[in-house]
Each structure stands twice: as C-alpha cells, then as structure tokens.
PDB file of C-alpha atoms in Angstrom:
ATOM      1  CA  MET A 161      26.306   6.443  65.200  1.00 44.00           C
ATOM      2  CA  LEU A 162      26.450   2.935  63.727  1.00 47.00           C
ATOM      3  CA  SER A 163      24.592   0.227  65.606  1.00 44.00           C
ATOM      4  CA  ASN A 164      25.911  -3.041  67.051  1.00 41.00           C
ATOM      5  CA  THR A 165      24.179  -4.856  64.201  1.00 38.00           C
ATOM      6  CA  VAL A 166      26.450  -3.107  61.759  1.00 39.00           C
ATOM      7  CA  TRP A 167      29.488  -4.130  63.779  1.00 40.00           C
ATOM      8  CA  ALA A 168      28.318  -7.748  63.600  1.00 41.00           C
ATOM      9  CA  THR A 169      27.419  -8.016  59.953  1.00 48.00           C
ATOM     10  CA  ARG A 170      29.645  -5.862  57.743  1.00 74.00           C
ATOM     11  CA  LEU A 171      33.332  -6.565  58.043  1.00 82.00           C
ATOM     12  CA  ALA A 172      35.650  -5.595  55.195  1.00 86.00           C
ATOM     13  CA  HIS A 173      39.319  -5.180  54.472  1.00 84.00           C
ATOM     14  CA  VAL A 174      41.073  -2.583  52.377  1.00 89.00           C
ATOM     15  CA  LYS A 175      42.091  -3.919  48.953  1.00 91.00           C
ATOM     16  CA  THR A 176      43.865  -0.851  47.532  1.00 89.00           C
ATOM     17  CA  ASP A 177      47.238   0.580  48.552  1.00 85.00           C
ATOM     18  CA  GLN A 178      45.383   3.045  50.735  1.00 82.00           C
ATOM     19  CA  ALA A 179      41.748   3.916  51.341  1.00 86.00           C
ATOM     20  CA  VAL A 180      40.972   7.501  52.261  1.00 86.00           C
ATOM     21  CA  VAL A 181      38.265   8.065  54.884  1.00 86.00           C
ATOM     22  CA  TYR A 182      36.298  11.290  54.456  1.00 85.00           C
ATOM     23  CA  ALA A 183      34.237  13.330  56.890  1.00 82.00           C
ATOM     24  CA  ASP A 184      31.436  13.959  54.390  1.00 85.00           C
ATOM     25  CA  GLN A 185      29.729  12.288  51.442  1.00 87.00           C
ATOM     26  CA  ASN A 186      31.076  14.910  49.008  1.00 86.00           C
ATOM     27  CA  LEU A 187      34.594  13.619  49.738  1.00 85.00           C
ATOM     28  CA  SER A 188      35.799  17.146  50.349  1.00 76.00           C
ATOM     29  CA  THR A 189      37.447  16.677  53.770  1.00 76.00           C
ATOM     30  CA  PRO A 190      39.832  13.722  54.243  1.00 77.00           C
ATOM     31  CA  LEU A 191      40.059  12.416  57.796  1.00 77.00           C
ATOM     32  CA  GLY A 192      42.839   9.900  57.272  1.00 78.00           C
ATOM     33  CA  ARG A 193      43.841   6.797  55.391  1.00 79.00           C
ATOM     34  CA  ILE A 194      43.851   3.046  55.936  1.00 83.00           C
ATOM     35  CA  SER A 195      46.498   0.757  54.454  1.00 81.00           C
ATOM     36  CA  ARG A 196      45.951  -2.344  52.332  1.00 84.00           C
ATOM     37  CA  GLY A 197      44.791  -5.411  54.257  1.00 82.00           C
ATOM     38  CA  LYS A 198      43.495  -3.571  57.330  1.00 83.00           C
ATOM     39  CA  LYS A 199      40.027  -4.440  58.636  1.00 82.00           C
ATOM     40  CA  VAL A 200      37.160  -1.957  58.892  1.00 83.00           C
ATOM     41  CA  VAL A 201      33.525  -2.164  59.943  1.00 82.00           C
ATOM     42  CA  VAL A 202      31.110  -0.511  57.543  1.00 85.00           C
ATOM     43  CA  GLY A 203      27.400   0.213  57.314  1.00 81.00           C
ATOM     44  CA  GLU A 204      25.002  -1.845  55.223  1.00 79.00           C
ATOM     45  CA  VAL A 205      23.301   0.851  53.139  1.00 82.00           C
ATOM     46  CA  PRO A 206      25.368   2.385  50.304  1.00 84.00           C
ATOM     47  CA  ARG A 207      25.079   6.094  49.568  1.00 85.00           C
ATOM     48  CA  LYS A 208      25.957   8.347  46.641  1.00 85.00           C
ATOM     49  CA  TYR A 209      24.571   6.018  43.968  1.00 84.00           C
ATOM     50  CA  GLY A 210      26.132   2.951  45.524  1.00 85.00           C
ATOM     51  CA  THR A 211      29.663   4.306  45.754  1.00 91.00           C
ATOM     52  CA  LEU A 212      30.043   5.062  49.498  1.00 92.00           C
ATOM     53  CA  LEU A 213      29.517   3.337  52.822  1.00 89.00           C
ATOM     54  CA  PRO A 214      29.656   4.740  56.351  1.00 88.00           C
ATOM     55  CA  VAL A 215      32.612   3.463  58.342  1.00 86.00           C
ATOM     56  CA  LEU A 216      33.187   3.505  62.092  1.00 76.00           C
ATOM     57  CA  ILE A 217      36.761   4.058  63.190  1.00 70.00           C
ATOM     58  CA  ALA A 218      37.851   4.863  66.735  1.00 64.00           C
ATOM     59  CA  GLY A 219      34.290   5.856  67.636  1.00 65.00           C
ATOM     60  CA  ARG A 220      33.968   8.280  64.727  1.00 72.00           C
ATOM     61  CA  VAL A 221      31.777   7.926  61.649  1.00 80.00           C
ATOM     62  CA  GLY A 222      33.305   8.657  58.260  1.00 86.00           C
ATOM     63  CA  TRP A 223      32.768   7.661  54.631  1.00 89.00           C
ATOM     64  CA  ILE A 224      34.767   5.219  52.540  1.00 92.00           C
ATOM     65  CA  GLN A 225      34.516   4.391  48.848  1.00 93.00           C
ATOM     66  CA  ILE A 226      33.231   0.870  48.110  1.00 91.00           C
ATOM     67  CA  LYS A 227      35.824   0.406  45.356  1.00 92.00           C
ATOM     68  CA  ASP A 228      38.555   0.505  48.016  1.00 92.00           C
ATOM     69  CA  ILE A 229      37.253  -2.376  50.153  1.00 91.00           C
ATOM     70  CA  GLN A 230      36.446  -6.101  49.936  1.00 89.00           C
ATOM     71  CA  PHE A 231      33.741  -7.611  52.165  1.00 85.00           C
ATOM     72  CA  VAL A 232      34.656 -10.528  54.432  1.00 79.00           C
ATOM     73  CA  GLU A 233      32.246 -13.200  55.677  1.00 67.00           C
ATOM     74  CA  ILE A 234      32.582 -13.926  59.401  1.00 56.00           C
ATOM     75  CA  ALA A 235      30.852 -16.310  61.784  1.00 49.00           C
ATOM     76  CA  ASP A 236      28.196 -14.970  64.153  1.00 44.00           C
ATOM     77  CA  THR A 237      30.278 -15.923  67.197  1.00 40.00           C
ATOM     78  CA  ASP A 238      33.173 -13.902  65.849  1.00 48.00           C
ATOM     79  CA  SER A 239      30.837 -10.988  65.229  1.00 45.00           C
ATOM     80  CA  GLU A 240      29.505 -11.020  68.760  1.00 43.00           C
ATOM     81  CA  ASN A 241      32.994 -11.014  70.241  1.00 45.00           C
ATOM     82  CA  MET A 242      34.391  -8.314  67.979  1.00 44.00           C
ATOM     83  CA  LEU A 243      35.546  -5.269  69.872  1.00 42.00           C
ATOM     84  CA  GLU A 244      36.464  -1.848  68.595  1.00 42.00           C
ATOM     85  CA  HIS A 245      40.172  -2.389  69.245  1.00 40.00           C
ATOM     86  CA  ASP A 246      40.073  -5.305  66.775  1.00 44.00           C
ATOM     87  CA  ILE A 247      39.436  -2.773  64.006  1.00 46.00           C
ATOM     88  CA  ILE A 248      42.309  -0.736  62.657  1.00 48.00           C
ATOM     89  CA  ALA A 249      42.382   2.857  63.823  1.00 48.00           C
ATOM     90  CA  LEU A 250      42.516   5.716  61.380  1.00 50.00           C
ATOM     91  CA  GLU A 251      46.101   6.150  60.298  1.00 50.00           C
ATOM     92  CA  LYS A 252      47.331   9.689  60.733  1.00 52.00           C
ATOM     93  CA  SER A 253      50.977   8.721  60.269  1.00 53.00           C
ATOM     94  CA  ASP A 254      52.502   9.681  56.947  1.00 61.00           C
ATOM     95  CA  ASN A 255      53.780   7.119  54.437  1.00 65.00           C
ATOM     96  CA  LEU A 256      56.502   8.726  52.335  1.00 71.00           C
ATOM     97  CA  GLY A 257      56.251   5.977  49.723  1.00 72.00           C
ATOM     98  CA  ILE A 258      52.925   7.238  48.356  1.00 75.00           C
ATOM     99  CA  ASN A 259      51.248  10.553  47.500  1.00 82.00           C
ATOM    100  CA  ASN A 260      54.346  11.746  45.659  1.00 90.00           C
ATOM    101  CA  HIS A 261      54.293  14.087  42.665  1.00 94.00           C
ATOM    102  CA  ILE A 262      56.738  15.364  40.082  1.00 96.00           C
ATOM    103  CA  GLY A 263      56.044  18.712  38.461  1.00 97.00           C
ATOM    104  CA  LEU A 264      57.405  21.205  35.980  1.00 98.00           C
ATOM    105  CA  VAL A 265      56.953  24.840  36.977  1.00 98.00           C
ATOM    106  CA  HIS A 266      57.462  27.963  34.866  1.00 98.00           C
ATOM    107  CA  ASN A 267      58.450  31.025  36.895  1.00 97.00           C
ATOM    108  CA  VAL A 268      57.827  34.641  35.898  1.00 97.00           C
ATOM    109  CA  LEU A 269      60.406  36.513  37.960  1.00 96.00           C
ATOM    110  CA  VAL A 270      60.392  40.275  38.591  1.00 96.00           C
ATOM    111  CA  PHE A 271      63.735  41.445  39.953  1.00 95.00           C
ATOM    112  CA  GLY A 272      63.997  43.815  42.896  1.00 93.00           C
ATOM    113  CA  ASN A 273      65.907  47.091  43.034  1.00 93.00           C
ATOM    114  CA  GLU A 274      69.370  45.540  43.368  1.00 93.00           C
ATOM    115  CA  TRP A 275      69.467  43.943  39.923  1.00 94.00           C
ATOM    116  CA  GLU A 276      67.521  46.760  38.282  1.00 94.00           C
ATOM    117  CA  GLU A 277      69.963  49.360  39.611  1.00 93.00           C
ATOM    118  CA  LEU A 278      72.920  47.320  38.367  1.00 94.00           C
ATOM    119  CA  SER A 279      71.323  47.025  34.912  1.00 94.00           C
ATOM    120  CA  TYR A 280      70.641  50.760  34.804  1.00 93.00           C
ATOM    121  CA  ALA A 281      74.190  51.614  35.899  1.00 93.00           C
ATOM    122  CA  ILE A 282      75.759  49.503  33.170  1.00 94.00           C
ATOM    123  CA  GLY A 283      73.405  50.854  30.518  1.00 92.00           C
ATOM    124  CA  ASP A 284      71.218  47.776  29.985  1.00 93.00           C
ATOM    125  CA  GLU A 285      67.484  47.729  29.481  1.00 91.00           C
ATOM    126  CA  VAL A 286      65.645  47.490  32.787  1.00 88.00           C
ATOM    127  CA  GLY A 287      62.740  45.125  33.438  1.00 88.00           C
ATOM    128  CA  LEU A 288      63.765  42.097  31.359  1.00 90.00           C
ATOM    129  CA  ARG A 289      62.447  38.712  32.515  1.00 93.00           C
ATOM    130  CA  PRO A 290      64.826  35.766  32.965  1.00 96.00           C
ATOM    131  CA  PHE A 291      64.357  32.157  31.961  1.00 97.00           C
ATOM    132  CA  TYR A 292      63.496  30.378  35.209  1.00 97.00           C
ATOM    133  CA  MET A 293      62.224  26.783  35.339  1.00 98.00           C
ATOM    134  CA  THR A 294      61.864  24.336  38.220  1.00 98.00           C
ATOM    135  CA  LEU A 295      61.653  20.554  38.254  1.00 98.00           C
ATOM    136  CA  TYR A 296      59.787  19.933  41.480  1.00 95.00           C
ATOM    137  CA  PHE A 297      59.218  16.826  43.606  1.00 95.00           C
ATOM    138  CA  ASP A 298      56.641  17.081  46.370  1.00 94.00           C
ATOM    139  CA  HIS A 299      54.844  14.899  48.887  1.00 92.00           C
ATOM    140  CA  ARG A 300      51.110  15.561  49.469  1.00 89.00           C
ATOM    141  CA  PRO A 301      49.358  13.371  52.047  1.00 83.00           C
ATOM    142  CA  PRO A 302      45.591  13.849  51.516  1.00 78.00           C
ATOM    143  CA  SER A 303      44.811  13.234  55.200  1.00 73.00           C
ATOM    144  CA  LEU A 304      47.128  15.936  56.544  1.00 82.00           C
ATOM    145  CA  ARG A 305      47.290  19.698  56.145  1.00 88.00           C
ATOM    146  CA  TYR A 306      50.986  19.899  55.403  1.00 91.00           C
ATOM    147  CA  SER A 307      53.023  19.007  52.332  1.00 93.00           C
ATOM    148  CA  PHE A 308      56.635  19.559  51.371  1.00 94.00           C
ATOM    149  CA  GLY A 309      58.959  19.251  48.432  1.00 95.00           C
ATOM    150  CA  VAL A 310      62.310  19.880  46.812  1.00 97.00           C
ATOM    151  CA  GLY A 311      63.024  21.526  43.477  1.00 97.00           C
ATOM    152  CA  LEU A 312      65.922  21.828  41.035  1.00 98.00           C
ATOM    153  CA  SER A 313      65.851  25.185  39.236  1.00 98.00           C
ATOM    154  CA  TYR A 314      67.801  27.057  36.614  1.00 98.00           C
ATOM    155  CA  LEU A 315      67.831  30.856  36.366  1.00 98.00           C
ATOM    156  CA  TYR A 316      69.284  32.543  33.275  1.00 98.00           C
ATOM    157  CA  LEU A 317      69.168  36.067  31.882  1.00 97.00           C
ATOM    158  CA  GLU A 318      71.203  37.537  29.027  1.00 95.00           C
ATOM    159  CA  GLN A 319      71.248  41.306  28.614  1.00 95.00           C
ATOM    160  CA  GLU A 320      73.378  43.572  26.430  1.00 94.00           C
ATOM    161  CA  HIS A 321      76.227  43.860  28.958  1.00 94.00           C
ATOM    162  CA  LEU A 322      75.260  41.373  31.689  1.00 94.00           C
ATOM    163  CA  VAL A 323      74.675  37.613  31.806  1.00 95.00           C
ATOM    164  CA  LEU A 324      73.233  36.010  34.942  1.00 96.00           C
ATOM    165  CA  SER A 325      73.105  32.250  35.500  1.00 96.00           C
ATOM    166  CA  ALA A 326      72.365  30.207  38.606  1.00 97.00           C
ATOM    167  CA  PRO A 327      71.449  26.559  39.146  1.00 98.00           C
ATOM    168  CA  MET A 328      69.504  26.357  42.409  1.00 98.00           C
ATOM    169  CA  LEU A 329      68.262  23.898  44.973  1.00 98.00           C
ATOM    170  CA  GLU A 330      64.892  24.864  46.443  1.00 98.00           C
ATOM    171  CA  LEU A 331      63.051  23.517  49.489  1.00 97.00           C
ATOM    172  CA  LYS A 332      59.438  24.299  50.270  1.00 97.00           C
ATOM    173  CA  GLY A 333      56.922  23.562  53.000  1.00 97.00           C
ATOM    174  CA  LEU A 334      53.194  24.144  52.571  1.00 97.00           C
ATOM    175  CA  TRP A 335      50.294  24.385  55.009  1.00 96.00           C
ATOM    176  CA  SER A 336      46.749  24.120  53.647  1.00 94.00           C
ATOM    177  CA  ALA A 337      44.570  26.915  55.002  1.00 95.00           C
ATOM    178  CA  ILE A 338      41.751  25.684  52.740  1.00 93.00           C
ATOM    179  CA  LYS A 339      41.771  21.982  51.845  1.00 89.00           C
ATOM    180  CA  TYR A 340      39.279  20.216  49.594  1.00 87.00           C
ATOM    181  CA  LYS A 341      39.485  17.198  47.329  1.00 81.00           C
ATOM    182  CA  TYR A 342      39.676  19.325  44.182  1.00 88.00           C
ATOM    183  CA  PHE A 343      41.318  22.500  45.503  1.00 92.00           C
ATOM    184  CA  ASN A 344      43.949  23.549  48.043  1.00 94.00           C
ATOM    185  CA  PHE A 345      44.905  27.046  49.160  1.00 97.00           C
ATOM    186  CA  ASN A 346      48.328  26.880  50.785  1.00 97.00           C
ATOM    187  CA  LEU A 347      50.658  29.156  52.692  1.00 98.00           C
ATOM    188  CA  SER A 348      54.255  28.478  51.663  1.00 98.00           C
ATOM    189  CA  LEU A 349      57.651  28.953  53.267  1.00 98.00           C
ATOM    190  CA  GLY A 350      60.899  27.757  51.757  1.00 98.00           C
ATOM    191  CA  ALA A 351      64.599  28.214  51.200  1.00 98.00           C
ATOM    192  CA  PHE A 352      66.889  28.264  48.179  1.00 98.00           C
ATOM    193  CA  PHE A 353      70.598  27.901  47.555  1.00 98.00           C
ATOM    194  CA  SER A 354      72.955  28.274  44.621  1.00 97.00           C
ATOM    195  CA  GLY A 355      76.624  27.406  44.815  1.00 96.00           C
ATOM    196  CA  ALA A 356      77.277  28.812  41.335  1.00 96.00           C
ATOM    197  CA  PHE A 357      75.624  32.226  41.181  1.00 97.00           C
ATOM    198  CA  LYS A 358      77.435  33.756  38.210  1.00 95.00           C
ATOM    199  CA  VAL A 359      77.303  37.278  36.779  1.00 94.00           C
ATOM    200  CA  ASP A 360      79.339  38.067  33.664  1.00 92.00           C
ATOM    201  CA  SER A 361      79.922  41.636  32.519  1.00 92.00           C
ATOM    202  CA  THR A 362      81.395  42.683  29.171  1.00 90.00           C
ATOM    203  CA  TYR A 363      83.766  44.897  31.220  1.00 88.00           C
ATOM    204  CA  ASN A 364      84.948  42.170  33.595  1.00 78.00           C
ATOM    205  CA  PRO A 365      88.698  41.428  33.387  1.00 73.00           C
ATOM    206  CA  LEU A 366      89.717  38.161  31.739  1.00 68.00           C
ATOM    207  CA  ASP A 367      92.501  37.264  34.181  1.00 63.00           C
ATOM    208  CA  GLU A 368      92.189  34.081  36.221  1.00 62.00           C
ATOM    209  CA  ASP A 369      92.197  35.905  39.565  1.00 66.00           C
ATOM    210  CA  TYR A 370      88.845  37.556  38.876  1.00 70.00           C
ATOM    211  CA  ASP A 371      85.977  35.579  40.407  1.00 75.00           C
ATOM    212  CA  ASN A 372      82.609  36.192  38.776  1.00 87.00           C
ATOM    213  CA  THR A 373      80.943  33.293  40.612  1.00 92.00           C
ATOM    214  CA  GLY A 374      79.577  33.370  44.141  1.00 94.00           C
ATOM    215  CA  GLU A 375      76.994  31.716  46.367  1.00 97.00           C
ATOM    216  CA  MET A 376      73.414  32.766  46.980  1.00 97.00           C
ATOM    217  CA  TYR A 377      71.097  31.581  49.730  1.00 97.00           C
ATOM    218  CA  GLY A 378      67.826  32.860  51.098  1.00 98.00           C
ATOM    219  CA  ILE A 379      64.161  32.284  51.854  1.00 98.00           C
ATOM    220  CA  ASN A 380      60.904  32.586  49.973  1.00 97.00           C
ATOM    221  CA  TYR A 381      57.356  32.889  51.242  1.00 98.00           C
ATOM    222  CA  GLY A 382      53.949  33.323  49.672  1.00 98.00           C
ATOM    223  CA  VAL A 383      50.738  31.571  48.678  1.00 98.00           C
ATOM    224  CA  GLU A 384      50.065  28.635  46.381  1.00 98.00           C
ATOM    225  CA  PHE A 385      46.965  27.161  44.756  1.00 97.00           C
ATOM    226  CA  LYS A 386      46.630  23.537  43.704  1.00 96.00           C
ATOM    227  CA  TYR A 387      43.787  22.264  41.529  1.00 96.00           C
ATOM    228  CA  PHE A 388      42.908  18.522  41.637  1.00 93.00           C
ATOM    229  CA  PRO A 389      45.810  18.109  44.103  1.00 92.00           C
ATOM    230  CA  TYR A 390      45.309  14.366  44.697  1.00 86.00           C
ATOM    231  CA  SER A 391      44.574  13.338  41.105  1.00 87.00           C
ATOM    232  CA  THR A 392      47.025  11.818  38.653  1.00 90.00           C
ATOM    233  CA  PHE A 393      47.528  15.231  37.071  1.00 94.00           C
ATOM    234  CA  SER A 394      47.182  18.508  38.951  1.00 96.00           C
ATOM    235  CA  LEU A 395      47.661  22.197  38.231  1.00 97.00           C
ATOM    236  CA  ILE A 396      49.728  24.613  40.307  1.00 97.00           C
ATOM    237  CA  ASN A 397      50.029  28.364  40.477  1.00 97.00           C
ATOM    238  CA  GLY A 398      51.302  30.708  43.125  1.00 97.00           C
ATOM    239  CA  LEU A 399      52.990  33.915  44.178  1.00 98.00           C
ATOM    240  CA  SER A 400      56.175  34.078  46.238  1.00 98.00           C
ATOM    241  CA  PHE A 401      58.629  36.668  47.479  1.00 98.00           C
ATOM    242  CA  GLN A 402      62.342  35.820  47.429  1.00 97.00           C
ATOM    243  CA  ARG A 403      64.935  37.355  49.707  1.00 97.00           C
ATOM    244  CA  GLY A 404      68.560  36.243  49.359  1.00 97.00           C
ATOM    245  CA  ILE A 405      72.151  37.038  50.261  1.00 97.00           C
ATOM    246  CA  ILE A 406      75.011  36.816  47.737  1.00 96.00           C
ATOM    247  CA  SER A 407      78.522  36.109  48.954  1.00 95.00           C
ATOM    248  CA  GLY A 408      81.870  35.510  47.288  1.00 92.00           C
ATOM    249  CA  LEU A 409      80.971  37.454  44.135  1.00 92.00           C
ATOM    250  CA  ALA A 410      83.564  39.999  43.039  1.00 89.00           C
ATOM    251  CA  PRO A 411      82.347  43.576  42.390  1.00 91.00           C
ATOM    252  CA  ILE A 412      80.934  43.833  38.865  1.00 92.00           C
ATOM    253  CA  LYS A 413      82.631  46.257  36.509  1.00 90.00           C
ATOM    254  CA  ILE A 414      80.219  48.578  34.709  1.00 91.00           C
ATOM    255  CA  SER A 415      82.805  50.328  32.500  1.00 90.00           C
ATOM    256  CA  TYR A 416      86.462  50.078  31.531  1.00 87.00           C
ATOM    257  CA  GLU A 417      87.373  52.528  34.273  1.00 86.00           C
ATOM    258  CA  GLU A 418      89.491  50.767  36.899  1.00 79.00           C
ATOM    259  CA  ASN A 419      87.307  51.392  39.962  1.00 85.00           C
ATOM    260  CA  ASP A 420      83.937  51.733  38.273  1.00 90.00           C
ATOM    261  CA  THR A 421      82.222  48.754  39.906  1.00 90.00           C
ATOM    262  CA  VAL A 422      78.976  47.781  41.622  1.00 92.00           C
ATOM    263  CA  ALA A 423      78.806  45.181  44.414  1.00 92.00           C
ATOM    264  CA  LEU A 424      75.842  42.808  44.216  1.00 94.00           C
ATOM    265  CA  THR A 425      75.259  41.417  47.710  1.00 95.00           C
ATOM    266  CA  ARG A 426      71.471  41.080  47.901  1.00 95.00           C
ATOM    267  CA  PHE A 427      68.886  39.305  45.802  1.00 94.00           C
ATOM    268  CA  LYS A 428      65.235  40.300  45.928  1.00 96.00           C
ATOM    269  CA  ALA A 429      62.489  39.238  43.553  1.00 96.00           C
ATOM    270  CA  THR A 430      58.785  38.567  43.196  1.00 97.00           C
ATOM    271  CA  ASN A 431      57.859  35.332  41.478  1.00 97.00           C
ATOM    272  CA  TYR A 432      54.554  34.363  39.864  1.00 97.00           C
ATOM    273  CA  TYR A 433      54.622  30.712  38.844  1.00 98.00           C
ATOM    274  CA  PHE A 434      52.404  28.070  37.280  1.00 97.00           C
ATOM    275  CA  GLY A 435      52.860  24.457  36.283  1.00 97.00           C
ATOM    276  CA  VAL A 436      51.563  20.909  36.104  1.00 98.00           C
ATOM    277  CA  SER A 437      52.397  17.852  38.206  1.00 97.00           C
ATOM    278  CA  TYR A 438      52.037  14.083  37.857  1.00 95.00           C
ATOM    279  CA  GLN A 439      51.402  11.658  40.717  1.00 89.00           C
ATOM    280  CA  PHE A 440      53.655   8.592  40.639  1.00 84.00           C
TER     281      PHE A 440
END
C-alpha cells in the first residue's frame, strides 16, 4: 500500500484522452480508465525502465504509464489536507466515443444440409463456397470484459442453376473469457437479418407474380480470437454457427415440371472468418 508521504508529494493529472490503469506491471490486466484532466496520486519510484508508476485509486494499487500523466506541484498545506475522495475514482463506466474499431472480415462459409440438398436436387455441384464479406464496426473498452458491434455483410453464390444473394445486417456481442493486452479469447452471440434474401433458379418462371425474394433472420454463436485488440491495428479470427429462418420465399423450381419444387425455409451454416481492424 502507498504511504501518506506519497499522497502528499506526487499529484498528477491525466493528459491523454484516457489513461488505462493496470493490475500488474506487464500491463496484461486492465482495471479501468481515467479521463483527461482527472487527478491521481502516484508513487515516487518509476518501474519498468522508467515507464510506470504505482497509482492509488479507491484504496487499490494499480499501475499507470508515465506518458499518460503530467505532474502537478502543490503546496504542503494542500497535501496535508488531501483526502482520498479528492482523487478521481477508477472509471468503470463506458465511453462510447472512444475504443471504436472498423474492420474488414472475410468469411469462409460452409452451408448446412438445406442448401446442399437443394443444390443436389437441381443438379448443381455440392460444396461450393460463397463470396461473403463483412464491414464491421465494434466497440472494445479495454477496462471491461464485454464488447459489441454491428456489421454490414454481403453473401453471394453463383452455381450452374442457382444464384443466391443476400445483403445482411449483423449484430454481435462478445464476452472475454481470457483478456490480455495483446490477446483476447471471446465467446460470441449475435443475430443477423436480411430483407432481400434472393434465390434465382434457371427454372423459375419469369412472370411478375413469382417472388424469388424473401427475408432471413437468425442467430449465430461461437468463439473469436483478437490479437493486439487495443492497438491501432488488430487481427481477428473466429468460428461461428449460424441458424436462420427464411420466410416469404416462393418454392424454388428445380425442373420445368410444374410442381417440381423445393421449399427453402431454413438456413444453417458454419462460418470460419478472419480479418483486420483499425482503431479510430
């Protein structure tokens, strides 16, 4: 624990947009953050080659980087009268204006039985991989275990007799089971929606009454890894399982026979994805 002498002699204020307080000198476990201009009381002896100082906040000792603070000279009488409640407490509240990232993710999607059976029935090659990209915006507070984001995706696959296309809105929440400065292991849960899930068949009628566009909505869950998650650039990869319902899509004709159709009402897939993100 820091002594009263430290309280009296080392007052500083935060000079960056936010200063992260860590539980250890390796900066692997963030405890919270302190906003610009807030006052802190720090120890006198730097550690880690002059880059860190101990900091006392709400009765707890942490570590703060010297580059994030500016020392303030105070009179002895002010030092003697300084109480702990005069020092800003560790901020656990989340500021949505910072810690935001934009990323581009490439998805390797493996369809479930529903699409594979439709492809087989119409005579197409089974096992083809669609084009599937996501522009992703996410919020990652370093002091908290959760993060969340929203993505805009486009799914497209052209086969011999079938063409699938779907712009999608995706939402995702993440909880960090393992959280370090340079690595996060997250459990993910999300939802997706497409208001223009379209399947064209070479056998579909051309009349205006035929509706080859429907809606798709569902959930996804899985695991995600982030490398250098709080740096300017970070890497992402993960595995998710998608389960969706398709509505409003007319039965898909698989031949020129009048009633030779297949109804596509479910969407199942396994998705391996990887990408890069930029903090802005």
